[in-house]
PDB file of C-alpha atoms in Angstrom:
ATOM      1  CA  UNK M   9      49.465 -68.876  52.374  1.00 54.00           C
ATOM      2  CA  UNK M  10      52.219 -67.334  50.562  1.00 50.00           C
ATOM      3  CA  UNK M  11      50.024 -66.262  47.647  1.00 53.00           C
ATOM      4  CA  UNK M  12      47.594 -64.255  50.281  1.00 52.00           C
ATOM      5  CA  UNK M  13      51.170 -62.754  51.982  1.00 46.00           C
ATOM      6  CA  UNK M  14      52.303 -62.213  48.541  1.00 45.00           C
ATOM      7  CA  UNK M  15      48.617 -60.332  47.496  1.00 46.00           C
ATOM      8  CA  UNK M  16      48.490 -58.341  50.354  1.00 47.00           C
ATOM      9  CA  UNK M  17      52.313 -57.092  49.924  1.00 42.00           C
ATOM     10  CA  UNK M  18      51.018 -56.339  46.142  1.00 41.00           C
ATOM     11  CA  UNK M  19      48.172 -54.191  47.856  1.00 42.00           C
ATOM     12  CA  UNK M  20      50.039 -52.619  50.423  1.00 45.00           C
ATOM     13  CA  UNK M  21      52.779 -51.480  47.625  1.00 42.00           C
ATOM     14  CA  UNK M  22      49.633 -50.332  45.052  1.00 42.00           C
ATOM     15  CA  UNK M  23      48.167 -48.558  47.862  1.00 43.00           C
ATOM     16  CA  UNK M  24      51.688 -46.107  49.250  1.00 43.00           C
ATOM     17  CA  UNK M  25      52.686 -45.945  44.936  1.00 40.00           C
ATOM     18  CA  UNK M  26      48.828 -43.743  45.074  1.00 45.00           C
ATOM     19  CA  UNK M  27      49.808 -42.586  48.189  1.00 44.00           C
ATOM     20  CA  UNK M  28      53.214 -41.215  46.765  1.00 47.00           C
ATOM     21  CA  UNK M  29      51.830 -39.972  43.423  1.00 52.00           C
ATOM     22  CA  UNK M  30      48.883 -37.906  45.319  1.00 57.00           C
ATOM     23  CA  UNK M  31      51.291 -36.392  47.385  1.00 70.00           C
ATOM     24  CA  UNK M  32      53.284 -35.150  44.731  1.00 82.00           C
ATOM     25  CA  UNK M  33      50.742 -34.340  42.896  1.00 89.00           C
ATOM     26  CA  UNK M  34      49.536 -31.780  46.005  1.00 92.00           C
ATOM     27  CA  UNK M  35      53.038 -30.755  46.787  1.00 93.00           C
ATOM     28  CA  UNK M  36      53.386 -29.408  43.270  1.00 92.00           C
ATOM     29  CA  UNK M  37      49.743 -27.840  43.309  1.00 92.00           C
ATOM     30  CA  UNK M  38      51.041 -25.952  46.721  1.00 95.00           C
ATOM     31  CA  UNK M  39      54.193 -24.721  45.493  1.00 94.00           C
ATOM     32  CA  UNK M  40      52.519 -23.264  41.627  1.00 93.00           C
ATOM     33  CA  UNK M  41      50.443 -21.231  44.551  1.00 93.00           C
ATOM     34  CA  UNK M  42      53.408 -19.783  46.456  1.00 93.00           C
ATOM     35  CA  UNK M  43      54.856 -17.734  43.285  1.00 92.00           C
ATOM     36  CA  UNK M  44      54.016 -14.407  44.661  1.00 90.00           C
ATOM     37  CA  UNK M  45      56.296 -14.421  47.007  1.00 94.00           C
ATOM     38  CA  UNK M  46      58.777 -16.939  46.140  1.00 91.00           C
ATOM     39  CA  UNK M  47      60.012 -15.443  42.618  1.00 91.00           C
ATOM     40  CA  UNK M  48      61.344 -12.341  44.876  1.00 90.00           C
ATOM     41  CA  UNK M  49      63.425 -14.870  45.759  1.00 89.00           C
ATOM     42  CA  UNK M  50      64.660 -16.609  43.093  1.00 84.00           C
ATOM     43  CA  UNK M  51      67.318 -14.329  41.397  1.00 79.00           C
ATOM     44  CA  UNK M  52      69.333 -13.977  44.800  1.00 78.00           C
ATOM     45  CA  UNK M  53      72.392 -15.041  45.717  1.00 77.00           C
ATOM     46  CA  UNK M  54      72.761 -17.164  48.951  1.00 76.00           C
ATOM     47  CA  UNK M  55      73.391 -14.450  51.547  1.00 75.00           C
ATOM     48  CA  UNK M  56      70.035 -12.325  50.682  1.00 73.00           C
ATOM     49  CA  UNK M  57      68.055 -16.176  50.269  1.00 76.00           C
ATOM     50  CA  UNK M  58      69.257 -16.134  54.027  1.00 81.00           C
ATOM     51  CA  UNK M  59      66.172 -14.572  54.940  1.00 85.00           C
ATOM     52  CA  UNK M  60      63.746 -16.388  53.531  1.00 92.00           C
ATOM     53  CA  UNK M  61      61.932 -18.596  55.570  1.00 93.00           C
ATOM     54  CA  UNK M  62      59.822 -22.217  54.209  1.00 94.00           C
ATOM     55  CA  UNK M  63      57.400 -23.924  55.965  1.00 95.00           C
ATOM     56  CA  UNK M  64      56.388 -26.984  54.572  1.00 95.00           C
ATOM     57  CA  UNK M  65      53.786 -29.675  55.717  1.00 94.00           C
ATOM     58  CA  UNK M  66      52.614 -30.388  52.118  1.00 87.00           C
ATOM     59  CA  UNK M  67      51.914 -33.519  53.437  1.00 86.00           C
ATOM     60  CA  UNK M  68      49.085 -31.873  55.120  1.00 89.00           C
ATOM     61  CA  UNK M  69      48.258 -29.799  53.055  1.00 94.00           C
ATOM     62  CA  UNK M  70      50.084 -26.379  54.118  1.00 96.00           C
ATOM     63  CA  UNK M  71      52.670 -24.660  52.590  1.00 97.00           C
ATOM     64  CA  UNK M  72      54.426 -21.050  53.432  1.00 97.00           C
ATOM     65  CA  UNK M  73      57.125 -18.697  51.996  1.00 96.00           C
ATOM     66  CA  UNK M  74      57.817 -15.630  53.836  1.00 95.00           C
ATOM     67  CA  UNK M  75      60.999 -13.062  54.068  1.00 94.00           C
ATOM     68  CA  UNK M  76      62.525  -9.572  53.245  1.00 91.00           C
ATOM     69  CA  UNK M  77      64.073  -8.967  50.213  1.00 89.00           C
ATOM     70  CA  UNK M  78      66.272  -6.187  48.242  1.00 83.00           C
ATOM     71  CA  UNK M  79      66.560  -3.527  47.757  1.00 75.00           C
ATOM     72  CA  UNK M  80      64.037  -2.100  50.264  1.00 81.00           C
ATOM     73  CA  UNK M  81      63.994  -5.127  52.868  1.00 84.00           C
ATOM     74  CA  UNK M  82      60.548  -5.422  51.657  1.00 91.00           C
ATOM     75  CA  UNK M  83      58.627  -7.885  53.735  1.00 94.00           C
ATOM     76  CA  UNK M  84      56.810 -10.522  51.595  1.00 95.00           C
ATOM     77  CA  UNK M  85      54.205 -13.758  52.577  1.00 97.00           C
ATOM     78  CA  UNK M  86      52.480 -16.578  50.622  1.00 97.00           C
ATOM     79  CA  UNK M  87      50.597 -19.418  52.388  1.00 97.00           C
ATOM     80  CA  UNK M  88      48.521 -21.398  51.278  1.00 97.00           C
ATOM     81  CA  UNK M  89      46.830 -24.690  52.062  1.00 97.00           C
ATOM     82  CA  UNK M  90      44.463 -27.583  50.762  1.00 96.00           C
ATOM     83  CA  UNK M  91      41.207 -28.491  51.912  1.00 96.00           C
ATOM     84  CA  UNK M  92      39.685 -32.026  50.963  1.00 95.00           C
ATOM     85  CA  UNK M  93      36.842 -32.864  49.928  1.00 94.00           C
ATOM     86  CA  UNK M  94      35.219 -36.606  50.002  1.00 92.00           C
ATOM     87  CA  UNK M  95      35.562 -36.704  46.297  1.00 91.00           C
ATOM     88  CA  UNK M  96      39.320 -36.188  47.334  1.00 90.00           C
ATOM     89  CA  UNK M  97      39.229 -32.881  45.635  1.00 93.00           C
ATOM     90  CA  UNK M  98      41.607 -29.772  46.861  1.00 94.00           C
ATOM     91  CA  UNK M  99      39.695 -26.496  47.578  1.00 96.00           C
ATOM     92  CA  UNK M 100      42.914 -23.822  47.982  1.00 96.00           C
ATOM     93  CA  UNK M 101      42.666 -20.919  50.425  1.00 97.00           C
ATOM     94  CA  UNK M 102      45.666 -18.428  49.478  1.00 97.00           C
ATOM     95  CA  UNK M 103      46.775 -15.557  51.432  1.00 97.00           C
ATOM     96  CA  UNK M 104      49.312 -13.220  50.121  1.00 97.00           C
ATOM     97  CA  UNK M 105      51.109  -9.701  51.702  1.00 96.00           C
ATOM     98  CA  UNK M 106      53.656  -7.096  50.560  1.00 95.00           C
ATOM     99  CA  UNK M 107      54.962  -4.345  52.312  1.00 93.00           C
ATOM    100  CA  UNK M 108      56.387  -2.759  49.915  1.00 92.00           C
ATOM    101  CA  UNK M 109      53.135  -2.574  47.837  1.00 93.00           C
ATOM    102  CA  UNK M 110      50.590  -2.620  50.698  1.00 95.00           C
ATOM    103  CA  UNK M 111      49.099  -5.337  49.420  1.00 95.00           C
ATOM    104  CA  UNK M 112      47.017  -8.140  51.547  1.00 97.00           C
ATOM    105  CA  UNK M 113      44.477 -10.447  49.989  1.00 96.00           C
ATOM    106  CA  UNK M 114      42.610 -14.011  49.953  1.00 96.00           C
ATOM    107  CA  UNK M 115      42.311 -16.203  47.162  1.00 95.00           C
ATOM    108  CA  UNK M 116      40.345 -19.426  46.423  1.00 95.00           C
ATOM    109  CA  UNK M 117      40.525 -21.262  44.037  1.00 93.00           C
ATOM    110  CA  UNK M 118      36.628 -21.715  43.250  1.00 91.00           C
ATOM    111  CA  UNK M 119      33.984 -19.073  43.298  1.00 90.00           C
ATOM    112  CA  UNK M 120      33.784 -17.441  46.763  1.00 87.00           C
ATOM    113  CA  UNK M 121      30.351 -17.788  47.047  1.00 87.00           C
ATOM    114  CA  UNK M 122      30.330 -21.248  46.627  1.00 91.00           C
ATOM    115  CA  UNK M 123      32.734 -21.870  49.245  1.00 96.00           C
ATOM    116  CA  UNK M 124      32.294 -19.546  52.170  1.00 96.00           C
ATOM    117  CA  UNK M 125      28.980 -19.057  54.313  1.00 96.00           C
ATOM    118  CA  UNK M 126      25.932 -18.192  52.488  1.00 94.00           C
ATOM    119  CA  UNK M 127      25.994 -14.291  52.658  1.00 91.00           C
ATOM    120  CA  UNK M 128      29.387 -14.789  54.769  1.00 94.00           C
ATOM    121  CA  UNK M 129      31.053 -10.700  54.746  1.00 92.00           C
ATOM    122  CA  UNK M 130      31.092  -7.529  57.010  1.00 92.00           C
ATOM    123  CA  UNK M 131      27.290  -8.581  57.904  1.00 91.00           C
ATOM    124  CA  UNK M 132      28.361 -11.507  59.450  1.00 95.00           C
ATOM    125  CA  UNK M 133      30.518  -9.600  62.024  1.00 95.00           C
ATOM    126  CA  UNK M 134      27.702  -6.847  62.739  1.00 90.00           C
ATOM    127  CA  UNK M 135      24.004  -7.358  62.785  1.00 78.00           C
ATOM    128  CA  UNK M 136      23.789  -3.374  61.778  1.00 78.00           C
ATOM    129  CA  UNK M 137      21.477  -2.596  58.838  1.00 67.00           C
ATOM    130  CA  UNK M 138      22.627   0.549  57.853  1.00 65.00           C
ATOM    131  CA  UNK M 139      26.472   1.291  57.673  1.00 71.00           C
ATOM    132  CA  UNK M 140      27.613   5.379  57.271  1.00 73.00           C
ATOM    133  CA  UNK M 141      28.808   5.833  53.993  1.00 78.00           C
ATOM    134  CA  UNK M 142      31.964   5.441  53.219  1.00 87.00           C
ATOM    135  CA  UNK M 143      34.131   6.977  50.284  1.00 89.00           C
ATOM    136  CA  UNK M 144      36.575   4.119  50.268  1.00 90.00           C
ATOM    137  CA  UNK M 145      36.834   0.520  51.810  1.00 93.00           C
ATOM    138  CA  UNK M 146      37.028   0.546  55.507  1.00 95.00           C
ATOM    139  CA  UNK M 147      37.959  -2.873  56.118  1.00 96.00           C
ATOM    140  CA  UNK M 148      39.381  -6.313  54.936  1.00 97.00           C
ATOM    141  CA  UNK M 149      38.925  -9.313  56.120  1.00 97.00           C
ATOM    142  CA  UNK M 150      41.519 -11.667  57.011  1.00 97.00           C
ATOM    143  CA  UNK M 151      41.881 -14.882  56.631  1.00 97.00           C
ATOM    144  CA  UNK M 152      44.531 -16.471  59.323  1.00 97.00           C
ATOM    145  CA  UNK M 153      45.210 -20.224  57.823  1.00 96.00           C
ATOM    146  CA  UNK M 154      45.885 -23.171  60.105  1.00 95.00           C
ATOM    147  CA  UNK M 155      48.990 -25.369  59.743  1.00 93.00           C
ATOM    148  CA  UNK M 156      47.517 -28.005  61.276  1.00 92.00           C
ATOM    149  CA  UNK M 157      43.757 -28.649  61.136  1.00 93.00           C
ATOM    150  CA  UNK M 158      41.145 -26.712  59.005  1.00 96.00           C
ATOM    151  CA  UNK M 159      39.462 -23.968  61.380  1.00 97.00           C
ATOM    152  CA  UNK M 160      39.992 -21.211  60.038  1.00 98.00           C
ATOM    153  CA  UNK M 161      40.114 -18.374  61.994  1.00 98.00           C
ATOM    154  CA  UNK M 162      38.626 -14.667  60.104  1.00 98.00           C
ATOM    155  CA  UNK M 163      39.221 -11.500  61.414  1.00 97.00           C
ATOM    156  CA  UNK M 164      37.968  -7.723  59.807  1.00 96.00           C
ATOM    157  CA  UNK M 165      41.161  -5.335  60.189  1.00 97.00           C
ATOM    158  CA  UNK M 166      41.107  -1.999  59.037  1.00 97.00           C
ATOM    159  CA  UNK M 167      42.823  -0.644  55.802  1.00 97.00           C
ATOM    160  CA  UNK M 168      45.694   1.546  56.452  1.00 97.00           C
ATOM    161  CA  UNK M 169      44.666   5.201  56.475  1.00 96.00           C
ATOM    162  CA  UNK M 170      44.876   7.102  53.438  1.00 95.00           C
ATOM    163  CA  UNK M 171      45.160   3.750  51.257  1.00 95.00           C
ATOM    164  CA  UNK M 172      42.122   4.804  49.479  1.00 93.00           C
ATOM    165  CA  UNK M 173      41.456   1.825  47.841  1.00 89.00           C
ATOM    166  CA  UNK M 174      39.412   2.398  45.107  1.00 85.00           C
ATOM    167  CA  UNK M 175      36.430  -0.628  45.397  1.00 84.00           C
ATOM    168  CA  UNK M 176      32.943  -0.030  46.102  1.00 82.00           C
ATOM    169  CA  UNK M 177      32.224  -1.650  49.232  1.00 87.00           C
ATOM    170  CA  UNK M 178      32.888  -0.934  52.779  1.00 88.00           C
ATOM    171  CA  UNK M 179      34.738  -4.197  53.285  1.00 92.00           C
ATOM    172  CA  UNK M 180      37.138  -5.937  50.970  1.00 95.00           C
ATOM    173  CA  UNK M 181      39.073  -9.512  50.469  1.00 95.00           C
ATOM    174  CA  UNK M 182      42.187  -7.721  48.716  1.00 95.00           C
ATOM    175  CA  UNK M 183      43.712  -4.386  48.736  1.00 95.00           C
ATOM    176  CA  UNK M 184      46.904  -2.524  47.044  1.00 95.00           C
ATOM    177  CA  UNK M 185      48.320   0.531  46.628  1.00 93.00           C
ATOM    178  CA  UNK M 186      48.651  -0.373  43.113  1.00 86.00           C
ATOM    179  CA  UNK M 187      44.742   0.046  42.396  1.00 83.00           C
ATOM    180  CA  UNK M 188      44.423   3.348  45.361  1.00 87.00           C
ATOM    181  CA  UNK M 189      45.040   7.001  45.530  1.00 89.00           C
ATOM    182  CA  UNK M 190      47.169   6.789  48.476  1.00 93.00           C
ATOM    183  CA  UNK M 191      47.807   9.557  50.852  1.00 92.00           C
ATOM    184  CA  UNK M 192      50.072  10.137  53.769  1.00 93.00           C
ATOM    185  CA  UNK M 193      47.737  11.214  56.397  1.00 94.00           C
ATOM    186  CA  UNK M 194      49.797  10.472  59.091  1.00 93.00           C
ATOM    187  CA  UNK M 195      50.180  14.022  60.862  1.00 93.00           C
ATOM    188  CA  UNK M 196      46.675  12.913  62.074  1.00 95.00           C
ATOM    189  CA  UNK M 197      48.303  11.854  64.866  1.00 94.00           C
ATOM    190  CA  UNK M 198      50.345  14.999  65.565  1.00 93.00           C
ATOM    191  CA  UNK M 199      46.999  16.523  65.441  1.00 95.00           C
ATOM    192  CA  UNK M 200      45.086  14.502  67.935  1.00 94.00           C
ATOM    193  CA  UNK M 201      48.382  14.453  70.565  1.00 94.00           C
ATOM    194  CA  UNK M 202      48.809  18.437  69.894  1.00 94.00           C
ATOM    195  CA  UNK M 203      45.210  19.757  71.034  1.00 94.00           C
ATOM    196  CA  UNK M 204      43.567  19.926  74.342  1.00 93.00           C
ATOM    197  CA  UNK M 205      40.090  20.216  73.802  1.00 92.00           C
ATOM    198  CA  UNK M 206      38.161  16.928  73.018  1.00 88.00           C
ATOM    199  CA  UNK M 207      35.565  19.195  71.515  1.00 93.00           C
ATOM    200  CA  UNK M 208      37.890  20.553  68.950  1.00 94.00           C
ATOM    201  CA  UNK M 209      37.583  17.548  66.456  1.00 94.00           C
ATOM    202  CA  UNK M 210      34.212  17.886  66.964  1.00 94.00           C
ATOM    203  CA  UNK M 211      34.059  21.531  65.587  1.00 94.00           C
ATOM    204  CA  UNK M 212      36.230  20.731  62.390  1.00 94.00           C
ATOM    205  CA  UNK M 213      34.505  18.117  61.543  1.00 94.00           C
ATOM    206  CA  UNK M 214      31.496  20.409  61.826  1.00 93.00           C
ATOM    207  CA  UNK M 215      33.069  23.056  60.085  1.00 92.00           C
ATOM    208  CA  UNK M 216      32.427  25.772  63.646  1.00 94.00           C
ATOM    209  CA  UNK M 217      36.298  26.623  63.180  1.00 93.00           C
ATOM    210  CA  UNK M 218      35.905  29.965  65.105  1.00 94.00           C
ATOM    211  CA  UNK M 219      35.068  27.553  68.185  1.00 95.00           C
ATOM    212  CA  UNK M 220      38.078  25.968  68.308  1.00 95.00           C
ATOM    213  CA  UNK M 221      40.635  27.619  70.677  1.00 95.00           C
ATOM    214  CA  UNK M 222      44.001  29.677  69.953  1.00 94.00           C
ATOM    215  CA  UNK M 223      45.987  26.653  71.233  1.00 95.00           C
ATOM    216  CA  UNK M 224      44.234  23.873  69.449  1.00 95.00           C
ATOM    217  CA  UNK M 225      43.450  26.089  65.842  1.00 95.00           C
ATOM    218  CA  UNK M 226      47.637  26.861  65.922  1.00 94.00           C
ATOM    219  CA  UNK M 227      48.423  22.934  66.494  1.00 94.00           C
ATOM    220  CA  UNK M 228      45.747  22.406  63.297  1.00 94.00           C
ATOM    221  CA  UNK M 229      47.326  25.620  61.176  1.00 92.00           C
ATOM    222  CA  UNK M 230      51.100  23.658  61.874  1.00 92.00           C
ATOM    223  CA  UNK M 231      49.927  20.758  59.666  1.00 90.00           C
ATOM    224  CA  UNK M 232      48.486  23.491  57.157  1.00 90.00           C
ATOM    225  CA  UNK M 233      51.934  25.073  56.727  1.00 86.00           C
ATOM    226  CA  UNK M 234      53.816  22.281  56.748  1.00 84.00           C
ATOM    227  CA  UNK M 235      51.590  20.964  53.955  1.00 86.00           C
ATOM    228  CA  UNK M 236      50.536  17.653  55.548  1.00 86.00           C
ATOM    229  CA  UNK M 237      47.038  18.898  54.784  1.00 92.00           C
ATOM    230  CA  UNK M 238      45.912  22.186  52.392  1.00 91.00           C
ATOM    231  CA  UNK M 239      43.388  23.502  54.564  1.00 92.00           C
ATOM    232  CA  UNK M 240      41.085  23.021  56.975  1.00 92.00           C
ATOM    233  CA  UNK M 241      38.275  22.144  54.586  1.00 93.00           C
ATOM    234  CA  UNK M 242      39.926  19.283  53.771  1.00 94.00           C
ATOM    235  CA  UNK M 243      41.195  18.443  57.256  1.00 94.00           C
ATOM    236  CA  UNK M 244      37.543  18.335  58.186  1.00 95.00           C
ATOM    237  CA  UNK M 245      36.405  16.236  55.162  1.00 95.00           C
ATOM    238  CA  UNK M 246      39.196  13.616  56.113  1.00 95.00           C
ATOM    239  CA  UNK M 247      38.256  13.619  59.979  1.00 96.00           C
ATOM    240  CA  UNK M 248      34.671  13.113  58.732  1.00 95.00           C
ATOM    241  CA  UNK M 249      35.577  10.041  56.704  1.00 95.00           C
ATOM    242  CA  UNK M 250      37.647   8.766  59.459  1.00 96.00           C
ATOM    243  CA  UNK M 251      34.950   9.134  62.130  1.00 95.00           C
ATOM    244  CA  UNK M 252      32.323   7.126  59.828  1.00 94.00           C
ATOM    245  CA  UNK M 253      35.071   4.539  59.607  1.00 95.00           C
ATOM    246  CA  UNK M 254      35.242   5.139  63.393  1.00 95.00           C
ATOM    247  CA  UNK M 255      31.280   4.940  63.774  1.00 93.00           C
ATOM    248  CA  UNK M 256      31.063   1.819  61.311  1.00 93.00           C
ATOM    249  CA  UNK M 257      34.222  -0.302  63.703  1.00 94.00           C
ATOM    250  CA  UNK M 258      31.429   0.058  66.770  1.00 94.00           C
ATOM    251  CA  UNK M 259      28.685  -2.149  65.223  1.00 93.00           C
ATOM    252  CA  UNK M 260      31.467  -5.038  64.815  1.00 95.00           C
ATOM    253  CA  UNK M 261      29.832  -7.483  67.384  1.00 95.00           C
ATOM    254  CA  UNK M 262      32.242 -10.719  67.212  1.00 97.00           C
ATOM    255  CA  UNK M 263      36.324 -10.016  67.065  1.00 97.00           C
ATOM    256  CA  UNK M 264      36.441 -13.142  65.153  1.00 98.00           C
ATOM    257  CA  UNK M 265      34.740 -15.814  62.897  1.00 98.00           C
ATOM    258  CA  UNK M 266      36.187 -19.193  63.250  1.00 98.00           C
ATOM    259  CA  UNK M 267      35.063 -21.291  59.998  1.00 98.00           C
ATOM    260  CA  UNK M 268      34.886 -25.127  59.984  1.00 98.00           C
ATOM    261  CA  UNK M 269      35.726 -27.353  56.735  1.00 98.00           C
ATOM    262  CA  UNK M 270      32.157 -29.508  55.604  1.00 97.00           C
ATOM    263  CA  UNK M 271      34.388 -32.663  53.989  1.00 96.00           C
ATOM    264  CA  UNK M 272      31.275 -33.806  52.098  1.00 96.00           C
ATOM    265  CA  UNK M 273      29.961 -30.625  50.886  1.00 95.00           C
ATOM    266  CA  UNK M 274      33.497 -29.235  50.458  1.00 95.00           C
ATOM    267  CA  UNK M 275      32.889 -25.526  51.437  1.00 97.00           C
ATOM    268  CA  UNK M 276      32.862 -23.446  55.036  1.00 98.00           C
ATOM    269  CA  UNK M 277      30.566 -23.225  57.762  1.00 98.00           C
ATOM    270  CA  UNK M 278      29.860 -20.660  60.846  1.00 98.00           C
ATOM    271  CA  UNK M 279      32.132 -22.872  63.543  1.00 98.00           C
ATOM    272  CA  UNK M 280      32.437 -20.409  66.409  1.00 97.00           C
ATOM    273  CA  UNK M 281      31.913 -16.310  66.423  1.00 97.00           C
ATOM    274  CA  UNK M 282      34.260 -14.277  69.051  1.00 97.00           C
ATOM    275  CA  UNK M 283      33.479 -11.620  71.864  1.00 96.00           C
ATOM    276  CA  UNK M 284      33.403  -7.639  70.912  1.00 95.00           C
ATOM    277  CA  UNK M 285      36.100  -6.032  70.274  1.00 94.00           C
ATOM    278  CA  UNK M 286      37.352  -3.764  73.374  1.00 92.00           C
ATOM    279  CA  UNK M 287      35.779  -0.802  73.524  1.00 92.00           C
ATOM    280  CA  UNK M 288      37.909   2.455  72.259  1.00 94.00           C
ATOM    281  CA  UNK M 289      37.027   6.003  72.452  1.00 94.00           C
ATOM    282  CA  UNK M 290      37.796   7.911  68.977  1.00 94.00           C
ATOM    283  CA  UNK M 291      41.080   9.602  70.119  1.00 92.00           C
ATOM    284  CA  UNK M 292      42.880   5.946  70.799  1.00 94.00           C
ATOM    285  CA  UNK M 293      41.251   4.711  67.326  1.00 96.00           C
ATOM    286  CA  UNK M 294      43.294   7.178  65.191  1.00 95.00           C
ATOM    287  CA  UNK M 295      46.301   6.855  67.470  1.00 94.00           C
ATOM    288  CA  UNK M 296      46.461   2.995  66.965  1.00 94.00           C
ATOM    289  CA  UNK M 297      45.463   2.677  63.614  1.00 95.00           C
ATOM    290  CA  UNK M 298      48.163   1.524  60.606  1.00 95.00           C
ATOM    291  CA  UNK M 299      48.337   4.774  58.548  1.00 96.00           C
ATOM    292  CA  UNK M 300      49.758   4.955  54.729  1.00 95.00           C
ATOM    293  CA  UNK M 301      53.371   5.573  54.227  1.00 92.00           C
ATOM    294  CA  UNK M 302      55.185   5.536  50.625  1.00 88.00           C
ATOM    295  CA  UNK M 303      58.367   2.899  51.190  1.00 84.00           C
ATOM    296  CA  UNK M 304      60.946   3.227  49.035  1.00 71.00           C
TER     297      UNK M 304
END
């Protein structure tokens, strides 16, 4: 009897020592993934490492690092987190996002398309078979992780205006400022609040200037001299490219893509797709959208 006890305690003590070593083993993996964001970090003294938050389930897998830091109060976020296989192998979804830099994207640590839906991109969000052209990618899609769980929830935002990331595709998993020709084309706004008639984008983009009226063509002149924008020429080619981003956010038919984990074929699959998104006329589109801004 006390040999069996004495076996099973042996076990028991075998099995937690794997136990121990695996988590350690992931907690280490998680935190070598965090770096981004973390290493902003790392030179600070106490007061300034005040606000920078940790959460940390790396016994489940999860792991994030998020906070401002000097000099700018630049806003910076890592997460990342583990998905298991049956072979007890880690697949790694990363996120990452700086202010500072504009930058957002998704990492994994295996080849995309081995891992996500077959054909899994903008498609899967609109059924459309012909999007307008665009000179610069429209839209990224983001990956929300869970910290509990693996449904992972997928969303396509749009790419601040005047980004102008340069990538040939209408949709993206990363963007930067470091790889764009950014510029500030936030006086669209001022321009859209300022006119009257609803017509009068209509005619720039259209190049009928003389039908604009008085009112409206001295609200669109304003940005001219205050050299938001050189002329109207190329007020009307950005209003053009905005509009096909504009034309391209209708055909979006689900909000949302929830993905489920597949254990024993360790990749994603279709779990759940949302509504559409609420309708918007073009007017509210520009007025809501995240526009380009240089910080610091």
């Amino acid at each position: 009897m006390k040999k069996i006890v004495f076996s099973i305690c042996c076990v028991i003590l075998f099995s937690n020592a794997i136990l121990a070593q695996e988590n350690n083993e992931l907690k280490k993996l998680l935190w070598e993934n965090v770096e981004s964001c973390f290493s902003n970090f790392n030179d600070l003294d106490e007061k300034d490492k005040n606000n920078l938050e940790i959460i940390e389930d790396t016994k489940n897998g999860y792991l994030e690092v998020c906070g401002t830091y000097p000099t700018c109060g630049c806003y910076c976020s890592t997460k990342v987190a583990a998905y298991k296989d049956d072979k007890n192998n880690y697949t790694l979804l990363q996120t990452n996002e700086n202010d500072c830099s504009w930058t957002k994207n998704v990492k994994i640590n295996q080849e995309l398309n081995q891992v996500l839906p077959k054909g899994f991109g903008f498609n899967s969000f609109s059924s459309t078979q012909i999007i307008p052209f665009l000179k610069n990618p429209a839209f990224y899609l983001n990956f929300t992780i869970p910290i509990k769980g693996t449904d992972t929830k997928v969303t396509p935002e749009l790419i601040p205006f005047g980004l102008n990331a340069k990538q040939k595709s209408a949709w993206v998993y990363s963007y930067s400022q470091n790889k764009a020709e950014p510029k500030s084309i936030s006086d669209i706004k001022k321009i859209v609040t300022g006119i009257e008639n609803n017509e009068t984008i209509t005619y720039l983009i259209s190049g009928a200037i003389d039908s604009i009226s008085p009112k409206d063509l001295k609200v669109i002149k304003t940005s001219i001299t205050n050299k938001a924008f050189s002329s109207t020429k190329e007020l009307s080619a950005i209003f053009t490219e905005l509009k096909n981003i504009y034309n391209t956010y209708l055909t979006i038919e689900h909000s949302y893509i929830i993905l489920g984990w597949n254990k024993e074929k360790g990749s994603f699959f279709i779990k759940e797709k949302g509504d559409k998104p609420k309708a918007i006329n073009f007017k509210n589109f520009l007025l809501h959208a995240n526009y380009w801004e240089p910080i610091c």
